[in-house]
Amino acid sequence: MGKSEGVPEKVAWVLVRDGRVLVTRSRGVDVFYFPGGKRELGESDAETLAREIDEELRSRIDTATMLHVGTFETRRDDGCTEFRMICYTAECTGPLVASSEIEETDWFGYGDRARVSAVDRMVFDALHASGRLP
């Protein structure tokens, strides 16, 4: 899926283990986010996710196991899309070690959803509705 309409996009990794989901917090920011990032010119979602997870968490995504969780959008008051996050699950190998750009990693349950960004709360709600995040 490519960037369209000039809407900022992020490709994000949703890793759920034992009823909790992996989140990260960048330096100087109070809010937690799903790991991932913006696509570089010409990258596919799989290439973006693999690069970003390697950069942020020193882990390797098995792109063959990627499954689309959903695409979530925040909207401006006029109804236009403000931000789009394309979310995938995927298996990984290697440790989940925060890089220098990541201040902190944590595992959040549904009760922690107030500590994440607005678009991430949408993902929390979808995971909760599906029973994956009790």
Short mmCIF file of N, CA, C and O in Angstrom, two decimals:
data_model
loop_
_atom_site.label_atom_id
_atom_site.label_comp_id
_atom_site.label_asym_id
_atom_site.label_seq_id
_atom_site.Cartn_x
_atom_site.Cartn_y
_atom_site.Cartn_z
N MET A 1 0.85 -1.17 0.00
CA MET A 1 0.00 0.00 0.00
C MET A 1 0.90 1.23 0.00
O MET A 1 1.79 1.34 0.81
N GLY A 2 0.69 2.14 -0.86
CA GLY A 2 1.54 3.31 -0.96
C GLY A 2 0.89 4.53 -0.35
O GLY A 2 -0.29 4.56 -0.08
N LYS A 3 1.68 5.54 -0.16
CA LYS A 3 1.18 6.80 0.38
C LYS A 3 0.27 7.44 -0.65
O LYS A 3 0.58 7.50 -1.82
N SER A 4 -0.88 7.90 -0.21
CA SER A 4 -1.82 8.53 -1.12
C SER A 4 -2.37 9.80 -0.51
O SER A 4 -2.34 9.98 0.70
N GLU A 5 -2.85 10.68 -1.36
CA GLU A 5 -3.50 11.92 -0.93
C GLU A 5 -2.61 12.80 -0.06
O GLU A 5 -3.11 13.67 0.62
N GLY A 6 -1.31 12.57 -0.02
CA GLY A 6 -0.43 13.38 0.81
C GLY A 6 -0.63 13.15 2.30
O GLY A 6 -0.20 13.95 3.11
N VAL A 7 -1.29 12.07 2.67
CA VAL A 7 -1.56 11.76 4.08
C VAL A 7 -0.34 11.09 4.69
O VAL A 7 0.17 10.11 4.15
N PRO A 8 0.16 11.59 5.82
CA PRO A 8 1.28 10.92 6.48
C PRO A 8 0.88 9.50 6.89
O PRO A 8 -0.22 9.28 7.39
N GLU A 9 1.79 8.55 6.63
CA GLU A 9 1.53 7.15 6.95
C GLU A 9 2.66 6.57 7.78
O GLU A 9 3.81 6.98 7.66
N LYS A 10 2.30 5.58 8.57
CA LYS A 10 3.26 4.80 9.34
C LYS A 10 2.92 3.33 9.13
O LYS A 10 1.75 2.96 9.12
N VAL A 11 3.95 2.50 8.96
CA VAL A 11 3.78 1.06 8.94
C VAL A 11 4.18 0.57 10.33
O VAL A 11 5.29 0.86 10.80
N ALA A 12 3.26 -0.11 11.02
CA ALA A 12 3.48 -0.46 12.42
C ALA A 12 3.41 -1.97 12.65
O ALA A 12 2.70 -2.69 11.96
N TRP A 13 4.14 -2.39 13.67
CA TRP A 13 4.20 -3.79 14.06
C TRP A 13 3.37 -3.97 15.33
O TRP A 13 3.58 -3.29 16.33
N VAL A 14 2.45 -4.92 15.28
CA VAL A 14 1.60 -5.24 16.42
C VAL A 14 2.02 -6.62 16.92
O VAL A 14 1.70 -7.63 16.31
N LEU A 15 2.75 -6.64 18.02
CA LEU A 15 3.23 -7.88 18.61
C LEU A 15 2.48 -8.11 19.92
O LEU A 15 2.67 -7.36 20.88
N VAL A 16 1.62 -9.13 19.93
CA VAL A 16 0.84 -9.46 21.12
C VAL A 16 1.38 -10.75 21.71
O VAL A 16 1.53 -11.75 21.00
N ARG A 17 1.68 -10.70 23.00
CA ARG A 17 2.14 -11.89 23.74
C ARG A 17 1.46 -11.89 25.11
O ARG A 17 1.48 -10.88 25.81
N ASP A 18 0.88 -13.02 25.44
CA ASP A 18 0.27 -13.20 26.77
C ASP A 18 -0.71 -12.08 27.11
O ASP A 18 -0.73 -11.58 28.24
N GLY A 19 -1.52 -11.68 26.14
CA GLY A 19 -2.55 -10.68 26.39
C GLY A 19 -2.04 -9.27 26.56
O GLY A 19 -2.76 -8.40 27.04
N ARG A 20 -0.81 -9.02 26.13
CA ARG A 20 -0.23 -7.68 26.20
C ARG A 20 0.42 -7.38 24.86
O ARG A 20 0.82 -8.27 24.14
N VAL A 21 0.55 -6.10 24.55
CA VAL A 21 1.09 -5.69 23.27
C VAL A 21 2.34 -4.84 23.48
O VAL A 21 2.42 -4.04 24.41
N LEU A 22 3.32 -5.05 22.61
CA LEU A 22 4.58 -4.31 22.69
C LEU A 22 4.39 -2.87 22.22
O LEU A 22 3.83 -2.64 21.15
N VAL A 23 4.87 -1.94 23.02
CA VAL A 23 4.86 -0.52 22.66
C VAL A 23 6.24 0.07 22.94
O VAL A 23 7.02 -0.48 23.71
N THR A 24 6.51 1.20 22.30
CA THR A 24 7.78 1.88 22.48
C THR A 24 7.53 3.36 22.75
O THR A 24 6.47 3.89 22.41
N ARG A 25 8.51 3.98 23.35
CA ARG A 25 8.45 5.42 23.59
C ARG A 25 9.77 6.02 23.14
O ARG A 25 10.84 5.58 23.54
N SER A 26 9.68 7.02 22.29
CA SER A 26 10.88 7.71 21.80
C SER A 26 11.39 8.69 22.84
O SER A 26 10.64 9.16 23.71
N ARG A 27 12.65 9.03 22.73
CA ARG A 27 13.26 9.99 23.65
C ARG A 27 12.53 11.33 23.59
O ARG A 27 12.19 11.81 22.52
N GLY A 28 12.27 11.89 24.75
CA GLY A 28 11.65 13.20 24.83
C GLY A 28 10.15 13.21 24.61
O GLY A 28 9.55 14.28 24.52
N VAL A 29 9.52 12.04 24.55
CA VAL A 29 8.08 11.94 24.30
C VAL A 29 7.45 11.16 25.45
O VAL A 29 8.03 10.19 25.94
N ASP A 30 6.27 11.57 25.89
CA ASP A 30 5.60 10.88 26.99
C ASP A 30 4.68 9.76 26.52
O ASP A 30 4.38 8.84 27.28
N VAL A 31 4.22 9.84 25.28
CA VAL A 31 3.24 8.90 24.75
C VAL A 31 3.95 7.68 24.14
O VAL A 31 5.01 7.82 23.54
N PHE A 32 3.35 6.51 24.31
CA PHE A 32 3.88 5.28 23.72
C PHE A 32 3.22 5.04 22.36
O PHE A 32 2.09 5.48 22.12
N TYR A 33 3.94 4.33 21.50
CA TYR A 33 3.49 4.04 20.15
C TYR A 33 3.83 2.59 19.81
O TYR A 33 4.74 2.00 20.39
N PHE A 34 3.13 2.06 18.80
CA PHE A 34 3.55 0.78 18.24
C PHE A 34 4.86 1.00 17.49
O PHE A 34 5.04 2.04 16.84
N PRO A 35 5.79 0.06 17.56
CA PRO A 35 7.03 0.21 16.80
C PRO A 35 6.76 0.22 15.30
O PRO A 35 5.80 -0.39 14.82
N GLY A 36 7.62 0.90 14.57
CA GLY A 36 7.48 1.01 13.12
C GLY A 36 7.84 2.41 12.69
O GLY A 36 8.43 3.17 13.46
N GLY A 37 7.50 2.74 11.46
CA GLY A 37 7.85 4.07 11.00
C GLY A 37 7.41 4.35 9.58
O GLY A 37 6.66 3.59 8.98
N LYS A 38 7.93 5.44 9.08
CA LYS A 38 7.56 5.92 7.74
C LYS A 38 8.34 5.19 6.66
O LYS A 38 9.51 4.85 6.83
N ARG A 39 7.67 4.98 5.57
CA ARG A 39 8.24 4.32 4.40
C ARG A 39 9.25 5.24 3.72
O ARG A 39 9.04 6.44 3.62
N GLU A 40 10.36 4.66 3.31
CA GLU A 40 11.32 5.40 2.49
C GLU A 40 10.91 5.24 1.03
O GLU A 40 10.19 4.30 0.67
N LEU A 41 11.37 6.13 0.19
CA LEU A 41 10.99 6.14 -1.22
C LEU A 41 11.18 4.76 -1.85
O LEU A 41 12.26 4.17 -1.77
N GLY A 42 10.12 4.24 -2.43
CA GLY A 42 10.16 2.97 -3.15
C GLY A 42 10.01 1.72 -2.29
O GLY A 42 9.99 0.62 -2.81
N GLU A 43 9.92 1.88 -0.97
CA GLU A 43 9.80 0.71 -0.10
C GLU A 43 8.38 0.16 -0.08
O GLU A 43 7.41 0.92 -0.11
N SER A 44 8.29 -1.15 0.05
CA SER A 44 7.01 -1.80 0.30
C SER A 44 6.75 -1.76 1.81
O SER A 44 7.64 -1.43 2.60
N ASP A 45 5.53 -2.14 2.20
CA ASP A 45 5.24 -2.21 3.63
C ASP A 45 6.18 -3.20 4.32
O ASP A 45 6.67 -2.93 5.41
N ALA A 46 6.42 -4.35 3.69
CA ALA A 46 7.30 -5.37 4.28
C ALA A 46 8.72 -4.84 4.46
O ALA A 46 9.34 -5.04 5.51
N GLU A 47 9.23 -4.16 3.46
CA GLU A 47 10.58 -3.60 3.55
C GLU A 47 10.65 -2.54 4.64
O GLU A 47 11.62 -2.47 5.40
N THR A 48 9.61 -1.71 4.72
CA THR A 48 9.57 -0.66 5.74
C THR A 48 9.56 -1.27 7.13
O THR A 48 10.34 -0.87 8.00
N LEU A 49 8.67 -2.24 7.33
CA LEU A 49 8.56 -2.83 8.66
C LEU A 49 9.85 -3.53 9.06
O LEU A 49 10.33 -3.35 10.18
N ALA A 50 10.44 -4.29 8.17
CA ALA A 50 11.69 -4.99 8.47
C ALA A 50 12.79 -4.00 8.84
O ALA A 50 13.52 -4.19 9.83
N ARG A 51 12.94 -2.94 8.07
CA ARG A 51 13.98 -1.93 8.34
C ARG A 51 13.73 -1.23 9.67
O ARG A 51 14.63 -1.09 10.49
N GLU A 52 12.51 -0.79 9.89
CA GLU A 52 12.20 -0.03 11.10
C GLU A 52 12.37 -0.88 12.37
O GLU A 52 12.91 -0.39 13.36
N ILE A 53 11.94 -2.13 12.34
CA ILE A 53 12.06 -2.97 13.53
C ILE A 53 13.53 -3.30 13.80
O ILE A 53 13.96 -3.34 14.95
N ASP A 54 14.30 -3.48 12.75
CA ASP A 54 15.74 -3.69 12.94
C ASP A 54 16.37 -2.43 13.55
O ASP A 54 17.15 -2.51 14.49
N GLU A 55 16.01 -1.26 13.04
CA GLU A 55 16.57 0.00 13.54
C GLU A 55 16.14 0.28 14.98
O GLU A 55 16.94 0.74 15.79
N GLU A 56 14.87 0.03 15.30
CA GLU A 56 14.34 0.40 16.61
C GLU A 56 14.58 -0.64 17.69
O GLU A 56 14.80 -0.29 18.85
N LEU A 57 14.49 -1.93 17.32
CA LEU A 57 14.49 -2.99 18.33
C LEU A 57 15.52 -4.09 18.10
O LEU A 57 15.52 -5.10 18.81
N ARG A 58 16.37 -3.92 17.09
CA ARG A 58 17.43 -4.89 16.80
C ARG A 58 16.88 -6.31 16.60
O ARG A 58 17.53 -7.29 16.93
N SER A 59 15.68 -6.40 16.08
CA SER A 59 15.04 -7.68 15.83
C SER A 59 14.73 -7.80 14.34
O SER A 59 14.59 -6.79 13.64
N ARG A 60 14.65 -9.03 13.85
CA ARG A 60 14.38 -9.25 12.43
C ARG A 60 12.97 -9.77 12.24
O ARG A 60 12.58 -10.78 12.83
N ILE A 61 12.22 -9.08 11.41
CA ILE A 61 10.86 -9.48 11.05
C ILE A 61 10.94 -10.55 9.97
O ILE A 61 11.67 -10.39 8.99
N ASP A 62 10.16 -11.61 10.13
CA ASP A 62 10.00 -12.60 9.06
C ASP A 62 8.85 -12.11 8.20
O ASP A 62 7.68 -12.30 8.53
N THR A 63 9.19 -11.43 7.11
CA THR A 63 8.16 -10.79 6.27
C THR A 63 7.19 -11.81 5.66
O THR A 63 6.07 -11.44 5.32
N ALA A 64 7.60 -13.07 5.56
CA ALA A 64 6.70 -14.10 5.03
C ALA A 64 5.54 -14.37 5.99
O ALA A 64 4.51 -14.92 5.58
N THR A 65 5.68 -13.98 7.26
CA THR A 65 4.63 -14.22 8.24
C THR A 65 3.76 -12.99 8.49
O THR A 65 2.87 -13.02 9.34
N MET A 66 4.00 -11.90 7.77
CA MET A 66 3.24 -10.67 7.99
C MET A 66 1.77 -10.87 7.66
O MET A 66 1.44 -11.39 6.60
N LEU A 67 0.91 -10.46 8.60
CA LEU A 67 -0.53 -10.46 8.39
C LEU A 67 -1.06 -9.07 8.70
O LEU A 67 -0.73 -8.48 9.73
N HIS A 68 -1.90 -8.55 7.80
CA HIS A 68 -2.46 -7.22 7.98
C HIS A 68 -3.50 -7.24 9.10
O HIS A 68 -4.46 -7.99 9.06
N VAL A 69 -3.28 -6.44 10.13
CA VAL A 69 -4.21 -6.33 11.25
C VAL A 69 -5.31 -5.34 10.90
O VAL A 69 -6.47 -5.53 11.24
N GLY A 70 -4.93 -4.28 10.22
CA GLY A 70 -5.88 -3.25 9.84
C GLY A 70 -5.17 -1.96 9.50
O GLY A 70 -3.98 -1.80 9.78
N THR A 71 -5.90 -1.06 8.87
CA THR A 71 -5.41 0.27 8.57
C THR A 71 -6.29 1.24 9.34
O THR A 71 -7.52 1.18 9.24
N PHE A 72 -5.67 2.09 10.13
CA PHE A 72 -6.38 2.96 11.05
C PHE A 72 -6.06 4.41 10.71
O PHE A 72 -4.91 4.73 10.41
N GLU A 73 -7.08 5.26 10.75
CA GLU A 73 -6.91 6.65 10.36
C GLU A 73 -7.53 7.58 11.39
O GLU A 73 -8.62 7.32 11.88
N THR A 74 -6.81 8.66 11.67
CA THR A 74 -7.41 9.75 12.43
C THR A 74 -7.91 10.76 11.41
O THR A 74 -7.37 10.86 10.30
N ARG A 75 -8.93 11.49 11.79
CA ARG A 75 -9.55 12.45 10.87
C ARG A 75 -9.57 13.85 11.48
O ARG A 75 -9.72 14.01 12.68
N ARG A 76 -9.45 14.82 10.60
CA ARG A 76 -9.57 16.22 11.01
C ARG A 76 -11.05 16.55 11.18
O ARG A 76 -11.93 15.77 10.83
N ASP A 77 -11.34 17.73 11.70
CA ASP A 77 -12.72 18.16 11.90
C ASP A 77 -13.51 18.21 10.59
O ASP A 77 -14.72 18.00 10.59
N ASP A 78 -12.83 18.45 9.46
CA ASP A 78 -13.52 18.51 8.17
C ASP A 78 -13.73 17.11 7.56
O ASP A 78 -14.23 16.99 6.45
N GLY A 79 -13.33 16.06 8.29
CA GLY A 79 -13.55 14.69 7.81
C GLY A 79 -12.42 14.12 6.98
O GLY A 79 -12.42 12.93 6.66
N CYS A 80 -11.45 14.94 6.62
CA CYS A 80 -10.32 14.45 5.84
C CYS A 80 -9.36 13.66 6.73
O CYS A 80 -9.23 13.94 7.92
N THR A 81 -8.68 12.70 6.12
CA THR A 81 -7.72 11.89 6.86
C THR A 81 -6.54 12.73 7.28
O THR A 81 -5.94 13.44 6.47
N GLU A 82 -6.19 12.63 8.56
CA GLU A 82 -5.07 13.38 9.12
C GLU A 82 -3.81 12.52 9.18
O GLU A 82 -2.71 12.99 8.92
N PHE A 83 -3.98 11.23 9.54
CA PHE A 83 -2.86 10.31 9.70
C PHE A 83 -3.36 8.89 9.47
O PHE A 83 -4.47 8.56 9.86
N ARG A 84 -2.50 8.08 8.86
CA ARG A 84 -2.87 6.68 8.57
C ARG A 84 -1.78 5.76 9.12
O ARG A 84 -0.59 6.00 8.91
N MET A 85 -2.21 4.70 9.81
CA MET A 85 -1.27 3.71 10.32
C MET A 85 -1.70 2.34 9.79
O MET A 85 -2.82 1.90 10.01
N ILE A 86 -0.77 1.69 9.11
CA ILE A 86 -1.00 0.38 8.50
C ILE A 86 -0.32 -0.65 9.39
O ILE A 86 0.91 -0.62 9.55
N CYS A 87 -1.10 -1.53 10.00
CA CYS A 87 -0.60 -2.41 11.05
C CYS A 87 -0.51 -3.86 10.60
O CYS A 87 -1.43 -4.37 9.95
N TYR A 88 0.57 -4.50 11.01
CA TYR A 88 0.81 -5.91 10.70
C TYR A 88 1.30 -6.65 11.94
O TYR A 88 2.00 -6.07 12.77
N THR A 89 0.95 -7.92 12.01
CA THR A 89 1.62 -8.83 12.92
C THR A 89 2.69 -9.52 12.10
O THR A 89 2.61 -9.56 10.87
N ALA A 90 3.69 -10.07 12.77
CA ALA A 90 4.74 -10.84 12.10
C ALA A 90 5.58 -11.52 13.16
O ALA A 90 5.73 -11.02 14.28
N GLU A 91 6.12 -12.67 12.79
CA GLU A 91 7.08 -13.35 13.66
C GLU A 91 8.41 -12.61 13.59
O GLU A 91 8.70 -11.94 12.61
N CYS A 92 9.21 -12.78 14.64
CA CYS A 92 10.51 -12.12 14.65
C CYS A 92 11.56 -13.06 15.23
O CYS A 92 11.24 -14.04 15.90
N THR A 93 12.80 -12.75 14.92
CA THR A 93 13.93 -13.45 15.52
C THR A 93 14.87 -12.41 16.10
O THR A 93 14.92 -11.28 15.62
N GLY A 94 15.56 -12.81 17.12
CA GLY A 94 16.48 -11.88 17.76
C GLY A 94 15.84 -11.22 18.95
O GLY A 94 14.62 -11.26 19.14
N PRO A 95 16.66 -10.59 19.76
CA PRO A 95 16.15 -9.93 20.97
C PRO A 95 15.38 -8.67 20.63
O PRO A 95 15.53 -8.11 19.55
N LEU A 96 14.55 -8.24 21.54
CA LEU A 96 13.85 -6.97 21.41
C LEU A 96 14.59 -5.96 22.28
O LEU A 96 14.27 -5.75 23.44
N VAL A 97 15.63 -5.37 21.69
CA VAL A 97 16.52 -4.46 22.41
C VAL A 97 16.34 -3.06 21.83
O VAL A 97 16.56 -2.84 20.64
N ALA A 98 15.97 -2.13 22.68
CA ALA A 98 15.76 -0.76 22.23
C ALA A 98 17.05 -0.14 21.71
O ALA A 98 18.10 -0.24 22.34
N SER A 99 16.95 0.51 20.56
CA SER A 99 18.09 1.22 19.99
C SER A 99 18.20 2.60 20.63
O SER A 99 17.40 2.96 21.49
N SER A 100 19.14 3.38 20.15
CA SER A 100 19.36 4.71 20.73
C SER A 100 18.18 5.65 20.51
O SER A 100 18.00 6.59 21.27
N GLU A 101 17.35 5.41 19.48
CA GLU A 101 16.21 6.30 19.25
C GLU A 101 15.01 5.96 20.12
O GLU A 101 14.08 6.75 20.23
N ILE A 102 15.05 4.80 20.78
CA ILE A 102 13.96 4.37 21.65
C ILE A 102 14.38 4.50 23.10
O ILE A 102 15.37 3.93 23.52
N GLU A 103 13.61 5.27 23.85
CA GLU A 103 13.90 5.46 25.28
C GLU A 103 13.45 4.25 26.10
O GLU A 103 14.12 3.86 27.05
N GLU A 104 12.30 3.67 25.71
CA GLU A 104 11.71 2.65 26.56
C GLU A 104 10.80 1.73 25.74
O GLU A 104 10.13 2.18 24.82
N THR A 105 10.78 0.47 26.10
CA THR A 105 9.80 -0.48 25.57
C THR A 105 8.98 -0.96 26.75
O THR A 105 9.43 -0.94 27.90
N ASP A 106 7.75 -1.40 26.47
CA ASP A 106 6.89 -1.92 27.52
C ASP A 106 5.85 -2.84 26.89
O ASP A 106 5.71 -2.87 25.66
N TRP A 107 5.16 -3.57 27.71
CA TRP A 107 4.07 -4.45 27.28
C TRP A 107 2.81 -3.93 27.95
O TRP A 107 2.70 -3.95 29.17
N PHE A 108 1.86 -3.44 27.14
CA PHE A 108 0.64 -2.83 27.66
C PHE A 108 -0.54 -3.76 27.48
O PHE A 108 -0.68 -4.43 26.45
N GLY A 109 -1.42 -3.73 28.47
CA GLY A 109 -2.72 -4.37 28.36
C GLY A 109 -3.74 -3.33 27.92
O GLY A 109 -3.43 -2.13 27.80
N TYR A 110 -4.97 -3.77 27.72
CA TYR A 110 -6.00 -2.85 27.26
C TYR A 110 -6.20 -1.68 28.23
O TYR A 110 -6.46 -0.56 27.81
N GLY A 111 -6.03 -1.93 29.52
CA GLY A 111 -6.19 -0.88 30.52
C GLY A 111 -5.17 0.24 30.41
O GLY A 111 -5.36 1.30 31.00
N ASP A 112 -4.12 0.03 29.64
CA ASP A 112 -3.08 1.05 29.46
C ASP A 112 -3.31 1.94 28.24
O ASP A 112 -2.48 2.79 27.92
N ARG A 113 -4.42 1.75 27.55
CA ARG A 113 -4.65 2.43 26.26
C ARG A 113 -4.61 3.95 26.35
O ARG A 113 -4.30 4.63 25.38
N ALA A 114 -4.86 4.53 27.51
CA ALA A 114 -4.81 5.99 27.66
C ALA A 114 -3.38 6.53 27.53
O ALA A 114 -3.19 7.73 27.32
N ARG A 115 -2.39 5.64 27.59
CA ARG A 115 -0.98 6.07 27.54
C ARG A 115 -0.41 6.02 26.13
O ARG A 115 0.78 6.24 25.95
N VAL A 116 -1.25 5.72 25.12
CA VAL A 116 -0.78 5.65 23.73
C VAL A 116 -1.46 6.75 22.91
O VAL A 116 -2.42 7.37 23.35
N SER A 117 -0.97 6.94 21.69
CA SER A 117 -1.51 7.98 20.81
C SER A 117 -2.95 7.65 20.39
O SER A 117 -3.41 6.51 20.53
N ALA A 118 -3.63 8.62 19.82
CA ALA A 118 -5.03 8.44 19.40
C ALA A 118 -5.18 7.31 18.38
O ALA A 118 -6.09 6.48 18.50
N VAL A 119 -4.31 7.25 17.39
CA VAL A 119 -4.43 6.20 16.39
C VAL A 119 -4.09 4.84 16.99
O VAL A 119 -4.71 3.83 16.66
N ASP A 120 -3.15 4.80 17.91
CA ASP A 120 -2.81 3.54 18.58
C ASP A 120 -3.98 3.05 19.44
O ASP A 120 -4.21 1.84 19.54
N ARG A 121 -4.75 3.98 20.03
CA ARG A 121 -5.93 3.58 20.81
C ARG A 121 -6.94 2.85 19.93
O ARG A 121 -7.61 1.93 20.37
N MET A 122 -7.04 3.25 18.66
CA MET A 122 -7.93 2.56 17.73
C MET A 122 -7.51 1.10 17.57
O MET A 122 -8.36 0.20 17.50
N VAL A 123 -6.21 0.87 17.49
CA VAL A 123 -5.69 -0.50 17.35
C VAL A 123 -5.97 -1.27 18.64
O VAL A 123 -6.40 -2.43 18.59
N PHE A 124 -5.73 -0.65 19.79
CA PHE A 124 -6.04 -1.29 21.07
C PHE A 124 -7.51 -1.72 21.10
O PHE A 124 -7.83 -2.83 21.52
N ASP A 125 -8.40 -0.82 20.66
CA ASP A 125 -9.84 -1.14 20.65
C ASP A 125 -10.15 -2.31 19.73
O ASP A 125 -10.94 -3.19 20.08
N ALA A 126 -9.53 -2.33 18.56
CA ALA A 126 -9.76 -3.43 17.60
C ALA A 126 -9.23 -4.76 18.17
O ALA A 126 -9.89 -5.80 18.04
N LEU A 127 -8.06 -4.73 18.79
CA LEU A 127 -7.50 -5.94 19.39
C LEU A 127 -8.38 -6.42 20.55
O LEU A 127 -8.59 -7.62 20.73
N HIS A 128 -8.89 -5.48 21.33
CA HIS A 128 -9.76 -5.83 22.44
C HIS A 128 -11.08 -6.44 21.93
O HIS A 128 -11.53 -7.48 22.44
N ALA A 129 -11.66 -5.83 20.91
CA ALA A 129 -12.91 -6.33 20.35
C ALA A 129 -12.76 -7.74 19.78
O ALA A 129 -13.69 -8.54 19.81
N SER A 130 -11.57 -8.04 19.26
CA SER A 130 -11.33 -9.36 18.67
C SER A 130 -10.93 -10.40 19.71
O SER A 130 -10.74 -11.56 19.37
N GLY A 131 -10.76 -9.96 20.97
CA GLY A 131 -10.36 -10.87 22.03
C GLY A 131 -8.87 -11.10 22.16
O GLY A 131 -8.42 -11.88 22.99
N ARG A 132 -8.08 -10.44 21.33
CA ARG A 132 -6.62 -10.63 21.38
C ARG A 132 -5.96 -9.81 22.48
O ARG A 132 -4.83 -10.09 22.86
N LEU A 133 -6.65 -8.78 22.97
CA LEU A 133 -6.11 -7.93 24.03
C LEU A 133 -7.21 -7.79 25.08
O LEU A 133 -8.03 -6.88 25.02
N PRO A 134 -7.23 -8.73 26.04
CA PRO A 134 -8.32 -8.74 27.04
C PRO A 134 -8.34 -7.49 27.91
O PRO A 134 -7.40 -6.79 28.03
#
